């Protein structure tokens, strides 16, 4: 996808999994799909993608699992220029 330049291999892997699961990728599924990636590495990549406004994080309505979705490029562009806190409020 356009705009993926500059992302690490692991960041691209997470986004690819999110794209394959547009309704949301549960944390457990992410862990299963990337078994060789440590919890620390996964959390670092998730935080990096959140900071770059490439990823959204939700709590599942049906379980206590975290769910990740890729931000649409249009929505990410809307948030461009807003500070992190204002972006969260938007």
PDB file of N, CA and C in Angstrom:
ATOM      1  N   UNK A   1       0.845  -1.184   0.000  1.00  0.00           N
ATOM      2  CA  UNK A   1       0.000   0.000   0.000  1.00  0.00           C
ATOM      3  C   UNK A   1       0.881   1.235   0.000  1.00  0.00           C
ATOM      4  N   UNK A   2       0.458   2.227  -0.699  1.00  0.00           N
ATOM      5  CA  UNK A   2       1.205   3.477  -0.738  1.00  0.00           C
ATOM      6  C   UNK A   2       1.310   4.053   0.666  1.00  0.00           C
ATOM      7  N   UNK A   3       2.471   4.606   0.980  1.00  0.00           N
ATOM      8  CA  UNK A   3       2.675   5.171   2.299  1.00  0.00           C
ATOM      9  C   UNK A   3       3.342   4.212   3.257  1.00  0.00           C
ATOM     10  N   UNK A   4       3.675   3.021   2.781  1.00  0.00           N
ATOM     11  CA  UNK A   4       4.318   2.032   3.644  1.00  0.00           C
ATOM     12  C   UNK A   4       5.836   2.177   3.669  1.00  0.00           C
ATOM     13  N   UNK A   5       6.379   3.055   2.847  1.00  0.00           N
ATOM     14  CA  UNK A   5       7.826   3.224   2.850  1.00  0.00           C
ATOM     15  C   UNK A   5       8.266   3.793   4.193  1.00  0.00           C
ATOM     16  N   UNK A   6       9.417   3.340   4.632  1.00  0.00           N
ATOM     17  CA  UNK A   6       9.949   3.805   5.906  1.00  0.00           C
ATOM     18  C   UNK A   6       9.509   2.972   7.097  1.00  0.00           C
ATOM     19  N   UNK A   7       8.640   1.995   6.869  1.00  0.00           N
ATOM     20  CA  UNK A   7       8.205   1.133   7.957  1.00  0.00           C
ATOM     21  C   UNK A   7       9.139  -0.065   8.072  1.00  0.00           C
ATOM     22  N   UNK A   8       9.299  -0.568   9.278  1.00  0.00           N
ATOM     23  CA  UNK A   8      10.139  -1.744   9.478  1.00  0.00           C
ATOM     24  C   UNK A   8       9.420  -2.991   8.952  1.00  0.00           C
ATOM     25  N   UNK A   9      10.172  -4.055   8.813  1.00  0.00           N
ATOM     26  CA  UNK A   9       9.604  -5.319   8.348  1.00  0.00           C
ATOM     27  C   UNK A   9       8.506  -5.807   9.299  1.00  0.00           C
ATOM     28  N   UNK A  10       8.730  -5.651  10.588  1.00  0.00           N
ATOM     29  CA  UNK A  10       7.741  -6.084  11.571  1.00  0.00           C
ATOM     30  C   UNK A  10       6.491  -5.192  11.543  1.00  0.00           C
ATOM     31  N   UNK A  11       6.682  -3.896  11.357  1.00  0.00           N
ATOM     32  CA  UNK A  11       5.530  -2.990  11.228  1.00  0.00           C
ATOM     33  C   UNK A  11       4.697  -3.376  10.013  1.00  0.00           C
ATOM     34  N   UNK A  12       5.355  -3.675   8.905  1.00  0.00           N
ATOM     35  CA  UNK A  12       4.637  -4.099   7.698  1.00  0.00           C
ATOM     36  C   UNK A  12       3.904  -5.413   7.925  1.00  0.00           C
ATOM     37  N   UNK A  13       4.520  -6.338   8.666  1.00  0.00           N
ATOM     38  CA  UNK A  13       3.878  -7.619   8.952  1.00  0.00           C
ATOM     39  C   UNK A  13       2.597  -7.416   9.752  1.00  0.00           C
ATOM     40  N   UNK A  14       2.634  -6.542  10.747  1.00  0.00           N
ATOM     41  CA  UNK A  14       1.447  -6.264  11.559  1.00  0.00           C
ATOM     42  C   UNK A  14       0.359  -5.617  10.703  1.00  0.00           C
ATOM     43  N   UNK A  15       0.721  -4.655   9.881  1.00  0.00           N
ATOM     44  CA  UNK A  15      -0.268  -4.002   9.019  1.00  0.00           C
ATOM     45  C   UNK A  15      -0.854  -4.976   8.010  1.00  0.00           C
ATOM     46  N   UNK A  16      -0.042  -5.871   7.487  1.00  0.00           N
ATOM     47  CA  UNK A  16      -0.527  -6.877   6.540  1.00  0.00           C
ATOM     48  C   UNK A  16      -1.556  -7.782   7.207  1.00  0.00           C
ATOM     49  N   UNK A  17      -1.290  -8.180   8.438  1.00  0.00           N
ATOM     50  CA  UNK A  17      -2.257  -8.993   9.180  1.00  0.00           C
ATOM     51  C   UNK A  17      -3.542  -8.214   9.441  1.00  0.00           C
ATOM     52  N   UNK A  18      -3.419  -6.941   9.765  1.00  0.00           N
ATOM     53  CA  UNK A  18      -4.606  -6.101   9.975  1.00  0.00           C
ATOM     54  C   UNK A  18      -5.418  -5.973   8.692  1.00  0.00           C
ATOM     55  N   UNK A  19      -4.740  -5.830   7.572  1.00  0.00           N
ATOM     56  CA  UNK A  19      -5.443  -5.711   6.282  1.00  0.00           C
ATOM     57  C   UNK A  19      -6.178  -6.993   5.932  1.00  0.00           C
ATOM     58  N   UNK A  20      -5.629  -8.131   6.363  1.00  0.00           N
ATOM     59  CA  UNK A  20      -6.273  -9.414   6.113  1.00  0.00           C
ATOM     60  C   UNK A  20      -7.463  -9.637   7.045  1.00  0.00           C
ATOM     61  N   UNK A  21      -7.570  -8.817   8.086  1.00  0.00           N
ATOM     62  CA  UNK A  21      -8.648  -8.910   9.071  1.00  0.00           C
ATOM     63  C   UNK A  21      -9.273  -7.528   9.268  1.00  0.00           C
ATOM     64  N   UNK A  22      -9.973  -7.009   8.264  1.00  0.00           N
ATOM     65  CA  UNK A  22     -10.457  -5.621   8.326  1.00  0.00           C
ATOM     66  C   UNK A  22     -11.446  -5.344   9.459  1.00  0.00           C
ATOM     67  N   UNK A  23     -12.084  -6.372  10.006  1.00  0.00           N
ATOM     68  CA  UNK A  23     -12.997  -6.157  11.136  1.00  0.00           C
ATOM     69  C   UNK A  23     -12.242  -6.087  12.449  1.00  0.00           C
ATOM     70  N   UNK A  24     -10.946  -6.367  12.400  1.00  0.00           N
ATOM     71  CA  UNK A  24     -10.123  -6.280  13.590  1.00  0.00           C
ATOM     72  C   UNK A  24      -9.315  -7.540  13.817  1.00  0.00           C
ATOM     73  N   UNK A  25      -8.092  -7.360  14.225  1.00  0.00           N
ATOM     74  CA  UNK A  25      -7.173  -8.450  14.513  1.00  0.00           C
ATOM     75  C   UNK A  25      -6.999  -8.540  16.022  1.00  0.00           C
ATOM     76  N   UNK A  26      -7.436  -9.642  16.601  1.00  0.00           N
ATOM     77  CA  UNK A  26      -7.308  -9.793  18.044  1.00  0.00           C
ATOM     78  C   UNK A  26      -5.850  -9.994  18.426  1.00  0.00           C
ATOM     79  N   UNK A  27      -5.519  -9.537  19.616  1.00  0.00           N
ATOM     80  CA  UNK A  27      -4.167  -9.635  20.130  1.00  0.00           C
ATOM     81  C   UNK A  27      -3.683 -11.087  20.129  1.00  0.00           C
ATOM     82  N   UNK A  28      -4.540 -12.007  20.501  1.00  0.00           N
ATOM     83  CA  UNK A  28      -4.188 -13.431  20.528  1.00  0.00           C
ATOM     84  C   UNK A  28      -3.832 -13.924  19.127  1.00  0.00           C
ATOM     85  N   UNK A  29      -4.580 -13.497  18.117  1.00  0.00           N
ATOM     86  CA  UNK A  29      -4.290 -13.888  16.736  1.00  0.00           C
ATOM     87  C   UNK A  29      -2.961 -13.303  16.283  1.00  0.00           C
ATOM     88  N   UNK A  30      -2.679 -12.071  16.685  1.00  0.00           N
ATOM     89  CA  UNK A  30      -1.399 -11.449  16.342  1.00  0.00           C
ATOM     90  C   UNK A  30      -0.256 -12.250  16.954  1.00  0.00           C
ATOM     91  N   UNK A  31      -0.424 -12.643  18.198  1.00  0.00           N
ATOM     92  CA  UNK A  31       0.585 -13.456  18.883  1.00  0.00           C
ATOM     93  C   UNK A  31       0.791 -14.793  18.160  1.00  0.00           C
ATOM     94  N   UNK A  32      -0.302 -15.426  17.727  1.00  0.00           N
ATOM     95  CA  UNK A  32      -0.217 -16.711  17.025  1.00  0.00           C
ATOM     96  C   UNK A  32       0.413 -16.575  15.646  1.00  0.00           C
ATOM     97  N   UNK A  33       0.150 -15.464  14.969  1.00  0.00           N
ATOM     98  CA  UNK A  33       0.682 -15.262  13.619  1.00  0.00           C
ATOM     99  C   UNK A  33       2.155 -14.865  13.620  1.00  0.00           C
ATOM    100  N   UNK A  34       2.625 -14.328  14.729  1.00  0.00           N
ATOM    101  CA  UNK A  34       4.023 -13.899  14.843  1.00  0.00           C
ATOM    102  C   UNK A  34       4.668 -14.585  16.057  1.00  0.00           C
ATOM    103  N   UNK A  35       4.744 -15.924  16.030  1.00  0.00           N
ATOM    104  CA  UNK A  35       5.203 -16.655  17.222  1.00  0.00           C
ATOM    105  C   UNK A  35       6.652 -16.385  17.618  1.00  0.00           C
ATOM    106  N   UNK A  36       7.484 -15.987  16.677  1.00  0.00           N
ATOM    107  CA  UNK A  36       8.892 -15.758  17.007  1.00  0.00           C
ATOM    108  C   UNK A  36       9.157 -14.348  17.525  1.00  0.00           C
ATOM    109  N   UNK A  37       8.122 -13.524  17.574  1.00  0.00           N
ATOM    110  CA  UNK A  37       8.259 -12.138  18.027  1.00  0.00           C
ATOM    111  C   UNK A  37       7.908 -12.071  19.508  1.00  0.00           C
ATOM    112  N   UNK A  38       8.792 -11.522  20.299  1.00  0.00           N
ATOM    113  CA  UNK A  38       8.563 -11.431  21.742  1.00  0.00           C
ATOM    114  C   UNK A  38       7.463 -10.413  22.059  1.00  0.00           C
ATOM    115  N   UNK A  39       6.935 -10.513  23.258  1.00  0.00           N
ATOM    116  CA  UNK A  39       5.911  -9.576  23.731  1.00  0.00           C
ATOM    117  C   UNK A  39       6.448  -8.151  23.678  1.00  0.00           C
ATOM    118  N   UNK A  40       7.702  -7.976  24.082  1.00  0.00           N
ATOM    119  CA  UNK A  40       8.312  -6.641  24.076  1.00  0.00           C
ATOM    120  C   UNK A  40       8.410  -6.079  22.664  1.00  0.00           C
ATOM    121  N   UNK A  41       8.808  -6.921  21.708  1.00  0.00           N
ATOM    122  CA  UNK A  41       8.905  -6.465  20.313  1.00  0.00           C
ATOM    123  C   UNK A  41       7.531  -6.114  19.766  1.00  0.00           C
ATOM    124  N   UNK A  42       6.533  -6.978  20.037  1.00  0.00           N
ATOM    125  CA  UNK A  42       5.169  -6.716  19.551  1.00  0.00           C
ATOM    126  C   UNK A  42       4.634  -5.423  20.127  1.00  0.00           C
ATOM    127  N   UNK A  43       4.811  -5.234  21.438  1.00  0.00           N
ATOM    128  CA  UNK A  43       4.288  -4.006  22.043  1.00  0.00           C
ATOM    129  C   UNK A  43       5.022  -2.781  21.510  1.00  0.00           C
ATOM    130  N   UNK A  44       6.312  -2.891  21.242  1.00  0.00           N
ATOM    131  CA  UNK A  44       7.063  -1.778  20.664  1.00  0.00           C
ATOM    132  C   UNK A  44       6.569  -1.413  19.272  1.00  0.00           C
ATOM    133  N   UNK A  45       6.290  -2.424  18.465  1.00  0.00           N
ATOM    134  CA  UNK A  45       5.793  -2.183  17.110  1.00  0.00           C
ATOM    135  C   UNK A  45       4.392  -1.597  17.147  1.00  0.00           C
ATOM    136  N   UNK A  46       3.556  -2.127  18.023  1.00  0.00           N
ATOM    137  CA  UNK A  46       2.196  -1.602  18.150  1.00  0.00           C
ATOM    138  C   UNK A  46       2.240  -0.142  18.590  1.00  0.00           C
ATOM    139  N   UNK A  47       3.067   0.168  19.567  1.00  0.00           N
ATOM    140  CA  UNK A  47       3.196   1.559  20.016  1.00  0.00           C
ATOM    141  C   UNK A  47       3.720   2.460  18.909  1.00  0.00           C
ATOM    142  N   UNK A  48       4.685   1.968  18.130  1.00  0.00           N
ATOM    143  CA  UNK A  48       5.223   2.761  17.013  1.00  0.00           C
ATOM    144  C   UNK A  48       4.134   3.041  15.980  1.00  0.00           C
ATOM    145  N   UNK A  49       3.336   2.019  15.646  1.00  0.00           N
ATOM    146  CA  UNK A  49       2.260   2.202  14.662  1.00  0.00           C
ATOM    147  C   UNK A  49       1.153   3.102  15.198  1.00  0.00           C
ATOM    148  N   UNK A  50       0.872   3.024  16.494  1.00  0.00           N
ATOM    149  CA  UNK A  50      -0.098   3.936  17.101  1.00  0.00           C
ATOM    150  C   UNK A  50       0.408   5.374  17.012  1.00  0.00           C
ATOM    151  N   UNK A  51       1.682   5.557  17.310  1.00  0.00           N
ATOM    152  CA  UNK A  51       2.281   6.890  17.256  1.00  0.00           C
ATOM    153  C   UNK A  51       2.313   7.473  15.859  1.00  0.00           C
ATOM    154  N   UNK A  52       2.423   6.603  14.856  1.00  0.00           N
ATOM    155  CA  UNK A  52       2.437   7.040  13.448  1.00  0.00           C
ATOM    156  C   UNK A  52       1.024   7.142  12.880  1.00  0.00           C
ATOM    157  N   UNK A  53       0.044   6.883  13.739  1.00  0.00           N
ATOM    158  CA  UNK A  53      -1.375   6.890  13.340  1.00  0.00           C
ATOM    159  C   UNK A  53      -1.634   5.941  12.180  1.00  0.00           C
ATOM    160  N   UNK A  54      -1.064   4.771  12.287  1.00  0.00           N
ATOM    161  CA  UNK A  54      -1.295   3.733  11.279  1.00  0.00           C
ATOM    162  C   UNK A  54      -2.185   2.629  11.840  1.00  0.00           C
ATOM    163  N   UNK A  55      -2.394   2.653  13.162  1.00  0.00           N
ATOM    164  CA  UNK A  55      -3.106   1.576  13.828  1.00  0.00           C
ATOM    165  C   UNK A  55      -4.061   2.156  14.858  1.00  0.00           C
ATOM    166  N   UNK A  56      -5.210   1.508  15.003  1.00  0.00           N
ATOM    167  CA  UNK A  56      -6.177   1.833  16.037  1.00  0.00           C
ATOM    168  C   UNK A  56      -6.231   0.642  16.983  1.00  0.00           C
ATOM    169  N   UNK A  57      -6.525   0.890  18.239  1.00  0.00           N
ATOM    170  CA  UNK A  57      -6.622  -0.182  19.216  1.00  0.00           C
ATOM    171  C   UNK A  57      -7.957  -0.064  19.940  1.00  0.00           C
ATOM    172  N   UNK A  58      -8.625  -1.204  20.078  1.00  0.00           N
ATOM    173  CA  UNK A  58      -9.927  -1.260  20.728  1.00  0.00           C
ATOM    174  C   UNK A  58      -9.935  -2.436  21.697  1.00  0.00           C
ATOM    175  N   UNK A  59     -10.904  -2.434  22.582  1.00  0.00           N
ATOM    176  CA  UNK A  59     -11.159  -3.604  23.410  1.00  0.00           C
ATOM    177  C   UNK A  59     -12.363  -4.304  22.790  1.00  0.00           C
ATOM    178  N   UNK A  60     -12.247  -5.592  22.581  1.00  0.00           N
ATOM    179  CA  UNK A  60     -13.328  -6.366  21.969  1.00  0.00           C
ATOM    180  C   UNK A  60     -14.594  -6.254  22.804  1.00  0.00           C
ATOM    181  N   UNK A  61     -15.729  -6.176  22.116  1.00  0.00           N
ATOM    182  CA  UNK A  61     -17.013  -6.112  22.811  1.00  0.00           C
ATOM    183  C   UNK A  61     -17.411  -7.473  23.359  1.00  0.00           C
ATOM    184  N   UNK A  62     -16.858  -8.535  22.802  1.00  0.00           N
ATOM    185  CA  UNK A  62     -17.261  -9.882  23.200  1.00  0.00           C
ATOM    186  C   UNK A  62     -16.263 -10.578  24.113  1.00  0.00           C
ATOM    187  N   UNK A  63     -15.085  -9.990  24.273  1.00  0.00           N
ATOM    188  CA  UNK A  63     -14.084 -10.593  25.159  1.00  0.00           C
ATOM    189  C   UNK A  63     -13.202  -9.487  25.728  1.00  0.00           C
ATOM    190  N   UNK A  64     -12.257  -9.868  26.524  1.00  0.00           N
ATOM    191  CA  UNK A  64     -11.331  -8.885  27.084  1.00  0.00           C
ATOM    192  C   UNK A  64     -10.111  -8.690  26.190  1.00  0.00           C
ATOM    193  N   UNK A  65     -10.165  -9.201  24.974  1.00  0.00           N
ATOM    194  CA  UNK A  65      -9.043  -9.111  24.055  1.00  0.00           C
ATOM    195  C   UNK A  65      -8.917  -7.709  23.462  1.00  0.00           C
ATOM    196  N   UNK A  66      -7.674  -7.312  23.228  1.00  0.00           N
ATOM    197  CA  UNK A  66      -7.425  -6.094  22.465  1.00  0.00           C
ATOM    198  C   UNK A  66      -7.571  -6.429  20.987  1.00  0.00           C
ATOM    199  N   UNK A  67      -8.063  -5.470  20.224  1.00  0.00           N
ATOM    200  CA  UNK A  67      -8.274  -5.648  18.787  1.00  0.00           C
ATOM    201  C   UNK A  67      -7.587  -4.496  18.071  1.00  0.00           C
ATOM    202  N   UNK A  68      -6.875  -4.816  16.998  1.00  0.00           N
ATOM    203  CA  UNK A  68      -6.148  -3.818  16.223  1.00  0.00           C
ATOM    204  C   UNK A  68      -6.758  -3.700  14.835  1.00  0.00           C
ATOM    205  N   UNK A  69      -6.858  -2.451  14.365  1.00  0.00           N
ATOM    206  CA  UNK A  69      -7.322  -2.170  13.005  1.00  0.00           C
ATOM    207  C   UNK A  69      -6.396  -1.126  12.404  1.00  0.00           C
ATOM    208  N   UNK A  70      -6.189  -1.248  11.108  1.00  0.00           N
ATOM    209  CA  UNK A  70      -5.391  -0.235  10.422  1.00  0.00           C
ATOM    210  C   UNK A  70      -6.254   1.004  10.206  1.00  0.00           C
ATOM    211  N   UNK A  71      -5.679   2.170  10.463  1.00  0.00           N
ATOM    212  CA  UNK A  71      -6.352   3.420  10.136  1.00  0.00           C
ATOM    213  C   UNK A  71      -6.507   3.508   8.626  1.00  0.00           C
ATOM    214  N   UNK A  72      -7.645   3.994   8.169  1.00  0.00           N
ATOM    215  CA  UNK A  72      -7.761   4.275   6.745  1.00  0.00           C
ATOM    216  C   UNK A  72      -6.853   5.470   6.443  1.00  0.00           C
ATOM    217  N   UNK A  73      -6.293   5.514   5.270  1.00  0.00           N
ATOM    218  CA  UNK A  73      -5.392   6.610   4.901  1.00  0.00           C
ATOM    219  C   UNK A  73      -6.122   7.948   4.962  1.00  0.00           C
ATOM    220  N   UNK A  74      -7.394   7.961   4.557  1.00  0.00           N
ATOM    221  CA  UNK A  74      -8.168   9.210   4.599  1.00  0.00           C
ATOM    222  C   UNK A  74      -8.320   9.707   6.028  1.00  0.00           C
ATOM    223  N   UNK A  75      -8.629   8.798   6.953  1.00  0.00           N
ATOM    224  CA  UNK A  75      -8.801   9.187   8.335  1.00  0.00           C
ATOM    225  C   UNK A  75      -7.477   9.634   8.943  1.00  0.00           C
ATOM    226  N   UNK A  76      -6.414   8.931   8.619  1.00  0.00           N
ATOM    227  CA  UNK A  76      -5.091   9.311   9.123  1.00  0.00           C
ATOM    228  C   UNK A  76      -4.715  10.710   8.630  1.00  0.00           C
ATOM    229  N   UNK A  77      -5.063  11.025   7.381  1.00  0.00           N
ATOM    230  CA  UNK A  77      -4.771  12.356   6.840  1.00  0.00           C
ATOM    231  C   UNK A  77      -5.580  13.436   7.550  1.00  0.00           C
ATOM    232  N   UNK A  78      -6.803  13.117   7.974  1.00  0.00           N
ATOM    233  CA  UNK A  78      -7.618  14.067   8.733  1.00  0.00           C
ATOM    234  C   UNK A  78      -6.942  14.430  10.049  1.00  0.00           C
ATOM    235  N   UNK A  79      -6.302  13.448  10.653  1.00  0.00           N
ATOM    236  CA  UNK A  79      -5.684  13.650  11.964  1.00  0.00           C
ATOM    237  C   UNK A  79      -4.305  14.276  11.875  1.00  0.00           C
ATOM    238  N   UNK A  80      -3.755  14.329  10.679  1.00  0.00           N
ATOM    239  CA  UNK A  80      -2.410  14.889  10.517  1.00  0.00           C
ATOM    240  C   UNK A  80      -2.391  16.323  11.039  1.00  0.00           C
ATOM    241  N   UNK A  81      -1.399  16.624  11.812  1.00  0.00           N
ATOM    242  CA  UNK A  81      -1.249  17.967  12.355  1.00  0.00           C
ATOM    243  C   UNK A  81      -1.846  18.127  13.745  1.00  0.00           C
ATOM    244  N   UNK A  82      -2.720  17.197  14.133  1.00  0.00           N
ATOM    245  CA  UNK A  82      -3.261  17.253  15.488  1.00  0.00           C
ATOM    246  C   UNK A  82      -2.250  16.624  16.441  1.00  0.00           C
ATOM    247  N   UNK A  83      -2.158  17.138  17.623  1.00  0.00           N
ATOM    248  CA  UNK A  83      -1.317  16.519  18.636  1.00  0.00           C
ATOM    249  C   UNK A  83      -1.889  15.166  19.021  1.00  0.00           C
ATOM    250  N   UNK A  84      -1.086  14.361  19.723  1.00  0.00           N
ATOM    251  CA  UNK A  84      -1.529  13.015  20.086  1.00  0.00           C
ATOM    252  C   UNK A  84      -2.809  13.052  20.907  1.00  0.00           C
ATOM    253  N   UNK A  85      -2.882  13.919  21.906  1.00  0.00           N
ATOM    254  CA  UNK A  85      -4.055  13.988  22.770  1.00  0.00           C
ATOM    255  C   UNK A  85      -5.275  14.431  21.990  1.00  0.00           C
ATOM    256  N   UNK A  86      -5.117  15.422  21.138  1.00  0.00           N
ATOM    257  CA  UNK A  86      -6.264  15.888  20.323  1.00  0.00           C
ATOM    258  C   UNK A  86      -6.704  14.811  19.348  1.00  0.00           C
ATOM    259  N   UNK A  87      -5.736  14.064  18.819  1.00  0.00           N
ATOM    260  CA  UNK A  87      -6.067  12.951  17.926  1.00  0.00           C
ATOM    261  C   UNK A  87      -6.881  11.894  18.639  1.00  0.00           C
ATOM    262  N   UNK A  88      -6.566  11.627  19.889  1.00  0.00           N
ATOM    263  CA  UNK A  88      -7.338  10.650  20.657  1.00  0.00           C
ATOM    264  C   UNK A  88      -8.759  11.141  20.888  1.00  0.00           C
ATOM    265  N   UNK A  89      -8.911  12.439  21.147  1.00  0.00           N
ATOM    266  CA  UNK A  89     -10.233  12.997  21.398  1.00  0.00           C
ATOM    267  C   UNK A  89     -11.081  13.038  20.132  1.00  0.00           C
ATOM    268  N   UNK A  90     -10.446  13.194  18.975  1.00  0.00           N
ATOM    269  CA  UNK A  90     -11.163  13.280  17.715  1.00  0.00           C
ATOM    270  C   UNK A  90     -11.822  11.957  17.428  1.00  0.00           C
TER     271      UNK A  90
END
